[in-house]
Structure formats: C-alpha cells, structure tokens
Coordinates of C-alpha atoms in Angstrom, one line a residue:
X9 CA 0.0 0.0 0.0
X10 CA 1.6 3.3 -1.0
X11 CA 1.3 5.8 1.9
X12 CA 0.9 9.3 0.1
X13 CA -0.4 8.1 -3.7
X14 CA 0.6 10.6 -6.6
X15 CA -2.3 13.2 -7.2
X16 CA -2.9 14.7 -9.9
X17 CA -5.2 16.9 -8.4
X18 CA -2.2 18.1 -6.0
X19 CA 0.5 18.1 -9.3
X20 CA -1.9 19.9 -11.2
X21 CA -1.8 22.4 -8.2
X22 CA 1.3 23.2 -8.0
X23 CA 2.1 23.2 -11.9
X24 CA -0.4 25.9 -12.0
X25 CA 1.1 28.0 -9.8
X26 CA 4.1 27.6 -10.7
X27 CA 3.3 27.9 -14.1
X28 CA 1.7 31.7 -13.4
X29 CA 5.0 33.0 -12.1
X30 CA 6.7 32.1 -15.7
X31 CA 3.2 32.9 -17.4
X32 CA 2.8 29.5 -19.1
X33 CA -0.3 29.0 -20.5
X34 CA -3.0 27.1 -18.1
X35 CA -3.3 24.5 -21.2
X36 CA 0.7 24.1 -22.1
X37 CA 0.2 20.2 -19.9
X38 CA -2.1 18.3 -21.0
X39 CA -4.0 16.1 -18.0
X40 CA -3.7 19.7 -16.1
X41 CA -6.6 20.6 -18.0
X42 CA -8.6 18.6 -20.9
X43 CA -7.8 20.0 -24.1
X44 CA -7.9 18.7 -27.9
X45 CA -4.1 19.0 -27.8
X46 CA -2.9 15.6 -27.8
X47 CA 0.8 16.9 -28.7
X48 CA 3.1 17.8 -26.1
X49 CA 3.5 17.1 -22.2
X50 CA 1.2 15.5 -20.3
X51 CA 0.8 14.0 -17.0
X52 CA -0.4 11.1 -16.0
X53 CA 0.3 8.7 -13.4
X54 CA 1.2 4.8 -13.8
X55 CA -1.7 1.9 -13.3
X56 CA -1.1 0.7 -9.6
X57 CA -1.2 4.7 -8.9
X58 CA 2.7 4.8 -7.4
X59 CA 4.0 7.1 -10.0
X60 CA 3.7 10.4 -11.9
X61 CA 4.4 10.2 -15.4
X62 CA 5.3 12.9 -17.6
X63 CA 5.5 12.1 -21.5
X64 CA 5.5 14.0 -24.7
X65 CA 4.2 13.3 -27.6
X66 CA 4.4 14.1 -30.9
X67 CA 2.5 12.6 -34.0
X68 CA 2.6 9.0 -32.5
X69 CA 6.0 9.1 -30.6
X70 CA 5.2 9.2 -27.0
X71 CA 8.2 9.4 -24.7
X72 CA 8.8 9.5 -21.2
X73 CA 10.7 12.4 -19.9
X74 CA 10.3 11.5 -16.0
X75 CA 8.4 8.8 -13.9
X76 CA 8.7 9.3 -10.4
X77 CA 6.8 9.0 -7.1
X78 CA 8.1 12.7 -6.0
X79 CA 6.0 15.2 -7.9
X80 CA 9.1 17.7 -7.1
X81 CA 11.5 15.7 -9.5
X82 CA 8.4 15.4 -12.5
X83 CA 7.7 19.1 -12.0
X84 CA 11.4 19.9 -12.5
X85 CA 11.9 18.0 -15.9
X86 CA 8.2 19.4 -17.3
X87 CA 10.0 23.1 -16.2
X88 CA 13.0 22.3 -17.9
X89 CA 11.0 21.4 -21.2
X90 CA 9.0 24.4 -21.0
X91 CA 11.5 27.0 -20.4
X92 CA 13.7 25.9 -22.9
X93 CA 10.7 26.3 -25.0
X94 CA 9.5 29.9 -24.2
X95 CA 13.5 30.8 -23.9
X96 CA 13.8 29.5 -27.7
X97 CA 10.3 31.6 -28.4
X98 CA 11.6 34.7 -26.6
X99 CA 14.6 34.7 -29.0
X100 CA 13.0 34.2 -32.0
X101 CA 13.0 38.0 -32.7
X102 CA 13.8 37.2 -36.9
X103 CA 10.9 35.4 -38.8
X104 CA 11.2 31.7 -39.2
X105 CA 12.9 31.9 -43.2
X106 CA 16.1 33.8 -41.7
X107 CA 16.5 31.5 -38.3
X108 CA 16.8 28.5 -40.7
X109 CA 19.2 30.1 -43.2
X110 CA 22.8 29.5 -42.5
X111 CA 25.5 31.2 -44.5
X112 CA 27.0 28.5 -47.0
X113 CA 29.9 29.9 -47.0
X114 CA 31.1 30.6 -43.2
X115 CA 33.8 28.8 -42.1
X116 CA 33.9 26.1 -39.6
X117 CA 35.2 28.7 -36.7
X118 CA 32.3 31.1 -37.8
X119 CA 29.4 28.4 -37.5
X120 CA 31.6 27.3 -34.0
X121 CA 31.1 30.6 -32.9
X122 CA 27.0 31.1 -33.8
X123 CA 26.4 27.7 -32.5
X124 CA 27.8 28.8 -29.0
X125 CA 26.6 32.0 -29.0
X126 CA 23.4 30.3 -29.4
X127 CA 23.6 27.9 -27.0
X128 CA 24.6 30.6 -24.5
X129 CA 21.9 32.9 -24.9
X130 CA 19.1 30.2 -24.9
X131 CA 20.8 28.9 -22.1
X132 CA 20.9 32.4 -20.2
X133 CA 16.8 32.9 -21.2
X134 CA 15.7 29.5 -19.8
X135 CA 18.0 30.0 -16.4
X136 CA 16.4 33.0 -15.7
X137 CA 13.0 31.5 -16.5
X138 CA 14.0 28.6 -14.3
X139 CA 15.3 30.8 -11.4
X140 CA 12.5 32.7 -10.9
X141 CA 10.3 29.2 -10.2
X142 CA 13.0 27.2 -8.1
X143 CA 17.1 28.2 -7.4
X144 CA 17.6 25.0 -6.9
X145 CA 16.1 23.6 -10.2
X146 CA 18.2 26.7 -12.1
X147 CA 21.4 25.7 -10.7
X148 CA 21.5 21.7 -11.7
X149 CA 20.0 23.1 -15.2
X150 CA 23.0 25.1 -15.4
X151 CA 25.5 22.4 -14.7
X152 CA 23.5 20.6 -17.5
X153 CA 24.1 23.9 -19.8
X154 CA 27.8 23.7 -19.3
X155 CA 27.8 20.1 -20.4
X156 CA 25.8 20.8 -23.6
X157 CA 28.0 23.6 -24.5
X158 CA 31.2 21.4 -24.2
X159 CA 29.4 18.9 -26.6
X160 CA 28.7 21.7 -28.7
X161 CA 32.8 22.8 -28.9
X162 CA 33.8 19.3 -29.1
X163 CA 31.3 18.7 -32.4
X164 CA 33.1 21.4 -34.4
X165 CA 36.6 20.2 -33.5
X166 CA 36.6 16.9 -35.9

C-alpha cells in the first residue's frame, strides 16, 4: 500500500502556480486541463497509482521524460521542457525563413562561434525563467548547460 499516492489533483496544483510566475499557459500540460491537444507534455500517473508520469508526444512518438513517485522531481523536468521552450520563443526576434538560413559559406570557426553564441543565450533565457520558479532547479539546469556547451565545442573540433 503506497502511503501518500501521486495526485494529480495536488501536481496539477502546483504546476499551476508555478506555471503563473513564468506565465505559461494554463493548457501548455495536458492532464492539467482537458484539451484537444494531444501533442506535447502531459501528465499522468502509472496503473497501480505509485507514480507520476510525464511524456510527450508528438504525432505517434510518445516518450517518457520523468516517472517518479516525487511530484518535485516530475515538476522539474516538465519546467525544464518548458522553459527551454518559451527561452527559444523569446529569442525568436527574426521570422522563421532567416532562423533557418545558415550562410554557406562561413567557415567552420564562424558556425563554431554562432552555434555557442546560441547555445549561450538560450541557455541564459531559460535560467532566468527557471530561477525565478526554483534556485535549486536553475542551478543543476545550469551544470547541464555547461555540459551541452562542451558537446557543442567538441562537435566542431573533428
């Protein structure tokens, strides 16, 4: 017998108010509230009712992101998802044709360079996002920002 069963009435909660201090949109989860968006995160918890689930899915790929019993460590990968999201929206300041167009002709160093100039930035936007909800969170995101960036660096080196 599990003692405190996951609730999605309690997740749901504190998604929501957590969600108001980033201003996410009441509907970005579904299971949170029922909406005819069947893409994306949603939460759910497992059959014997010991476990929060969080998938996403797009088209007909479903896949987990976080299963836990502590709604704490599911909350923290669904805000991670989401403010990588909104920081990618937020720097989407050219229209979609110029983000995708890449200079044929810039060297390797060059495309080095914009990649982690990128990556920076995005990382910077979703830290700040992430700090405002949880320090805590924020920080280990950070430590996971460093290690993408070296991945980054050591792509371009081959």
């Amino acid at each position: 017998m599990i003692d405190n069963p996951p609730s999605i009435e309690l997740f749901c909660s504190e998604f929501s108010r957590l969600a108001e201090i980033v201003d996410v949109p009441a509907d970005y989860i579904s299971g949170c509230v029922v909406t005819q968006n069947v893409q994306g995160l949603r939460i759910s918890v497992t059959p014997d009712g010991g476990r929060y689930v969080l998938t996403y899915k797009e088209k007909y790929d479903v896949h987990t992101v976080a299963e836990s019993a502590d709604r704490d460590i599911v909350l923290e990968h669904a805000f991670i998802d989401i403010t990588g999201n909104m920081a990618a929206s937020q720097m989407s300041n050219v229209n979609s044709e110029d983000a995708l167009f890449v200079d044929p002709n810039l060297s390797t160093d060059e495309l080095k360079q914009m990649a982690v100039q990128h990556h920076l930035q995005l990382s910077a936007e979703q830290e700040k996002l992430l700090g405002r909800i949880n320090r805590d969170w924020q920080k280990r995101q950070a430590v996971r920002n460093v290690q993408q960036l070296t991945l980054i660096e050591k792509f371009f080196e081959k």
